[in-house]
Amino acid sequence: MSYRMIVDTNRCVGCHACSVACKQEFQAPLGHFRQMTIYRDVGTFPQVKREFLPISCRHCEHPDCMVACKNQAIHKVDGTVQVDESRCNGCGDCISACSIGAVYVNPYTQKAEKCTLCLHRLKVGLQPACVSTCVADAISIITDNAPIPSNAVGIKNRASDTPRSRHIGVSQAMLDKLQEGKPFDPHLYEIDQWGGV
């Protein structure tokens, strides 16, 4: 069975509960996230609104991080991209290969970490931590035998990206900020503050 994440940005309220649940599930170190919600203010006064975009590993069909890993520590399992910590040497090649900054090296274990889509939970019939805690039901998981919503798109930061996760309701203003060549900064929630943007 293969899994896929669907994120409905029309429903996201920017509460960051998904990020907190993920940090708690995996005990991610301070300053590192497997799941985070970025935002952008759009419009002109008085018609201004804030758009939110939950973002994590997109579990690509052909992951650039997997290709970059010389130790073959990154592999595909049930439509997800996983890191085999026993093979990882913490070199960080996968970090520079990922166009959205979804991978980091844990400063304590010196191993690469990223969203696993909570495969350990899915295998026992539970939803991922981010899905089960989302108060707005903005994040869901479907299997490959379920239809992908027709209005869901795969967000690409580079032409070579092949995301399996799909997003609904992402505005063109947000997509423009995520276009090829724009530097992703996983430490800043507000994308207008990213360097070079």
Short mmCIF file of C-alpha atoms in Angstrom, two decimals:
data_model
loop_
_atom_site.label_atom_id
_atom_site.label_comp_id
_atom_site.label_asym_id
_atom_site.label_seq_id
_atom_site.Cartn_x
_atom_site.Cartn_y
_atom_site.Cartn_z
CA MET A 1 0.00 0.00 0.00
CA SER A 2 1.30 3.48 -0.88
CA TYR A 3 0.43 6.60 1.08
CA ARG A 4 0.05 10.23 0.00
CA MET A 5 -0.50 13.42 2.01
CA ILE A 6 -3.23 15.87 0.98
CA VAL A 7 -3.09 19.38 2.48
CA ASP A 8 -6.08 21.72 2.11
CA THR A 9 -4.67 25.20 2.67
CA ASN A 10 -8.19 26.65 2.56
CA ARG A 11 -8.81 24.93 5.89
CA CYS A 12 -5.46 25.65 7.60
CA VAL A 13 -5.72 28.24 10.39
CA GLY A 14 -1.97 28.48 11.05
CA CYS A 15 -2.15 27.14 14.61
CA HIS A 16 1.09 25.09 14.25
CA ALA A 17 -0.49 22.13 16.09
CA CYS A 18 0.86 19.86 13.33
CA SER A 19 4.41 21.08 13.97
CA VAL A 20 4.10 20.64 17.73
CA ALA A 21 2.59 17.15 17.44
CA CYS A 22 5.37 16.10 15.08
CA LYS A 23 8.08 17.50 17.37
CA GLN A 24 6.56 15.62 20.28
CA GLU A 25 6.21 12.36 18.31
CA PHE A 26 9.85 12.37 17.20
CA GLN A 27 11.48 14.56 19.88
CA ALA A 28 12.96 16.79 17.18
CA PRO A 29 15.77 18.96 18.58
CA LEU A 30 15.33 22.66 19.26
CA GLY A 31 15.31 24.70 16.05
CA HIS A 32 14.54 21.74 13.78
CA PHE A 33 11.19 20.72 12.32
CA ARG A 34 9.92 17.78 10.29
CA GLN A 35 6.65 19.66 9.74
CA MET A 36 6.13 23.42 9.82
CA THR A 37 3.59 25.98 8.66
CA ILE A 38 4.82 28.94 6.67
CA TYR A 39 2.73 32.00 5.87
CA ARG A 40 2.48 35.02 3.66
CA ASP A 41 0.42 38.17 3.97
CA VAL A 42 -1.32 39.02 0.69
CA GLY A 43 -3.47 41.86 -0.58
CA THR A 44 -3.50 45.59 0.04
CA PHE A 45 -5.07 47.42 2.92
CA PRO A 46 -7.89 47.10 3.84
CA GLN A 47 -8.23 43.79 1.96
CA VAL A 48 -5.32 41.93 3.57
CA LYS A 49 -5.26 38.30 4.56
CA ARG A 50 -2.72 35.79 5.78
CA GLU A 51 -2.25 32.54 3.86
CA PHE A 52 -0.83 29.46 5.54
CA LEU A 53 0.98 26.52 4.02
CA PRO A 54 1.80 23.43 6.11
CA ILE A 55 4.99 22.03 4.63
CA SER A 56 7.04 18.89 5.16
CA CYS A 57 8.77 16.28 3.04
CA ARG A 58 6.68 15.75 -0.08
CA HIS A 59 7.78 12.11 -0.41
CA CYS A 60 8.78 12.57 -4.04
CA GLU A 61 8.38 9.86 -6.66
CA HIS A 62 12.04 10.33 -7.60
CA PRO A 63 13.61 11.98 -4.53
CA ASP A 64 16.64 14.19 -5.15
CA CYS A 65 17.74 13.49 -1.56
CA MET A 66 17.85 9.76 -2.28
CA VAL A 67 19.95 10.31 -5.40
CA ALA A 68 22.34 12.59 -3.47
CA CYS A 69 22.91 10.10 -0.64
CA LYS A 70 26.18 8.27 -1.32
CA ASN A 71 25.50 5.76 1.48
CA GLN A 72 22.10 4.69 0.14
CA ALA A 73 20.61 5.61 3.51
CA ILE A 74 17.47 7.07 1.90
CA HIS A 75 14.96 4.73 0.32
CA LYS A 76 11.29 4.46 -0.64
CA VAL A 77 8.79 2.45 1.42
CA ASP A 78 5.07 2.35 0.63
CA GLY A 79 5.19 5.63 -1.29
CA THR A 80 7.13 7.39 1.47
CA VAL A 81 10.77 8.45 1.63
CA GLN A 82 12.60 7.06 4.67
CA VAL A 83 16.07 7.48 6.19
CA ASP A 84 17.92 4.37 7.37
CA GLU A 85 19.85 5.79 10.32
CA SER A 86 22.14 2.75 10.41
CA ARG A 87 23.49 3.74 6.98
CA CYS A 88 23.48 7.53 7.45
CA ASN A 89 26.83 9.17 8.21
CA GLY A 90 25.39 12.67 8.67
CA CYS A 91 27.25 14.15 5.69
CA GLY A 92 24.30 16.40 4.79
CA ASP A 93 24.31 15.79 1.02
CA CYS A 94 20.57 15.13 1.26
CA ILE A 95 20.00 18.54 2.85
CA SER A 96 21.35 20.49 -0.11
CA ALA A 97 19.52 18.18 -2.54
CA CYS A 98 16.07 18.90 -1.04
CA SER A 99 14.47 21.98 -2.57
CA ILE A 100 12.24 22.69 0.44
CA GLY A 101 14.65 22.14 3.31
CA ALA A 102 12.72 19.12 4.61
CA VAL A 103 15.85 17.28 5.80
CA TYR A 104 18.15 18.22 8.67
CA VAL A 105 20.98 16.52 10.54
CA ASN A 106 20.15 15.96 14.20
CA PRO A 107 22.95 17.67 16.16
CA TYR A 108 22.84 14.97 18.85
CA THR A 109 22.69 11.79 16.76
CA GLN A 110 24.47 13.21 13.68
CA LYS A 111 21.88 11.42 11.51
CA ALA A 112 19.60 12.88 8.84
CA GLU A 113 15.97 13.26 9.89
CA LYS A 114 12.81 14.26 8.02
CA CYS A 115 9.09 13.60 7.89
CA THR A 116 8.44 9.86 7.75
CA LEU A 117 4.70 10.36 7.18
CA CYS A 118 4.54 8.55 10.54
CA LEU A 119 4.81 5.25 8.69
CA HIS A 120 5.15 3.50 12.05
CA ARG A 121 1.68 4.80 12.98
CA LEU A 122 0.10 4.11 9.58
CA LYS A 123 1.29 0.48 9.75
CA VAL A 124 -0.78 -0.08 12.92
CA GLY A 125 -3.89 1.76 11.71
CA LEU A 126 -3.22 5.17 13.28
CA GLN A 127 -3.05 8.52 11.52
CA PRO A 128 0.20 10.52 11.45
CA ALA A 129 0.68 12.83 14.44
CA CYS A 130 0.07 15.95 12.31
CA VAL A 131 -3.18 14.55 10.90
CA SER A 132 -4.59 13.40 14.23
CA THR A 133 -3.96 16.77 15.89
CA CYS A 134 -5.05 19.14 13.08
CA VAL A 135 -8.06 21.02 14.48
CA ALA A 136 -9.13 22.17 11.01
CA ASP A 137 -8.85 18.77 9.28
CA ALA A 138 -6.50 20.44 6.79
CA ILE A 139 -4.15 17.44 6.53
CA SER A 140 -5.19 13.97 5.44
CA ILE A 141 -3.62 10.77 4.16
CA ILE A 142 -4.94 8.78 1.23
CA THR A 143 -3.77 5.54 -0.33
CA ASP A 144 -3.04 5.05 -4.00
CA ASN A 145 -6.39 3.35 -4.55
CA ALA A 146 -8.19 6.56 -3.47
CA PRO A 147 -8.74 9.32 -6.04
CA ILE A 148 -6.59 12.43 -5.77
CA PRO A 149 -8.83 15.53 -5.55
CA SER A 150 -8.97 17.19 -8.96
CA ASN A 151 -8.04 20.59 -7.51
CA ALA A 152 -4.96 19.26 -5.67
CA VAL A 153 -1.55 20.16 -7.08
CA GLY A 154 1.99 19.03 -6.39
CA ILE A 155 4.12 22.02 -5.39
CA LYS A 156 7.43 22.12 -7.25
CA ASN A 157 10.32 24.34 -6.24
CA ARG A 158 12.48 22.97 -9.06
CA ALA A 159 11.60 21.47 -12.41
CA SER A 160 13.13 18.17 -11.25
CA ASP A 161 10.80 17.88 -8.22
CA THR A 162 8.33 14.97 -8.30
CA PRO A 163 6.15 15.49 -5.18
CA ARG A 164 3.65 12.81 -4.16
CA SER A 165 1.97 15.07 -1.60
CA ARG A 166 -0.72 17.36 -2.96
CA HIS A 167 -1.99 20.77 -1.87
CA ILE A 168 -5.42 22.31 -2.35
CA GLY A 169 -6.03 26.06 -2.46
CA VAL A 170 -2.46 27.34 -2.70
CA SER A 171 -2.66 30.86 -4.14
CA GLN A 172 -0.56 32.05 -7.04
CA ALA A 173 1.02 34.60 -4.70
CA MET A 174 2.29 31.77 -2.49
CA LEU A 175 3.40 29.70 -5.49
CA ASP A 176 5.34 32.68 -6.84
CA LYS A 177 7.34 32.78 -3.61
CA LEU A 178 8.06 29.05 -3.87
CA GLN A 179 9.20 29.13 -7.49
CA GLU A 180 12.46 27.71 -8.79
CA GLY A 181 15.53 29.56 -7.65
CA LYS A 182 14.00 31.08 -4.54
CA PRO A 183 15.99 30.18 -1.41
CA PHE A 184 14.01 28.17 1.13
CA ASP A 185 14.75 29.08 4.75
CA PRO A 186 13.30 26.49 7.14
CA HIS A 187 14.02 28.78 10.12
CA LEU A 188 11.69 31.58 9.03
CA TYR A 189 7.93 31.12 8.95
CA GLU A 190 7.28 34.33 6.96
CA ILE A 191 8.41 33.65 3.42
CA ASP A 192 8.82 37.33 2.54
CA GLN A 193 11.77 37.34 4.96
CA TRP A 194 13.66 34.60 3.11
CA GLY A 195 17.00 35.84 1.78
CA GLY A 196 17.04 36.94 -1.84
CA VAL A 197 13.24 36.96 -2.14
#
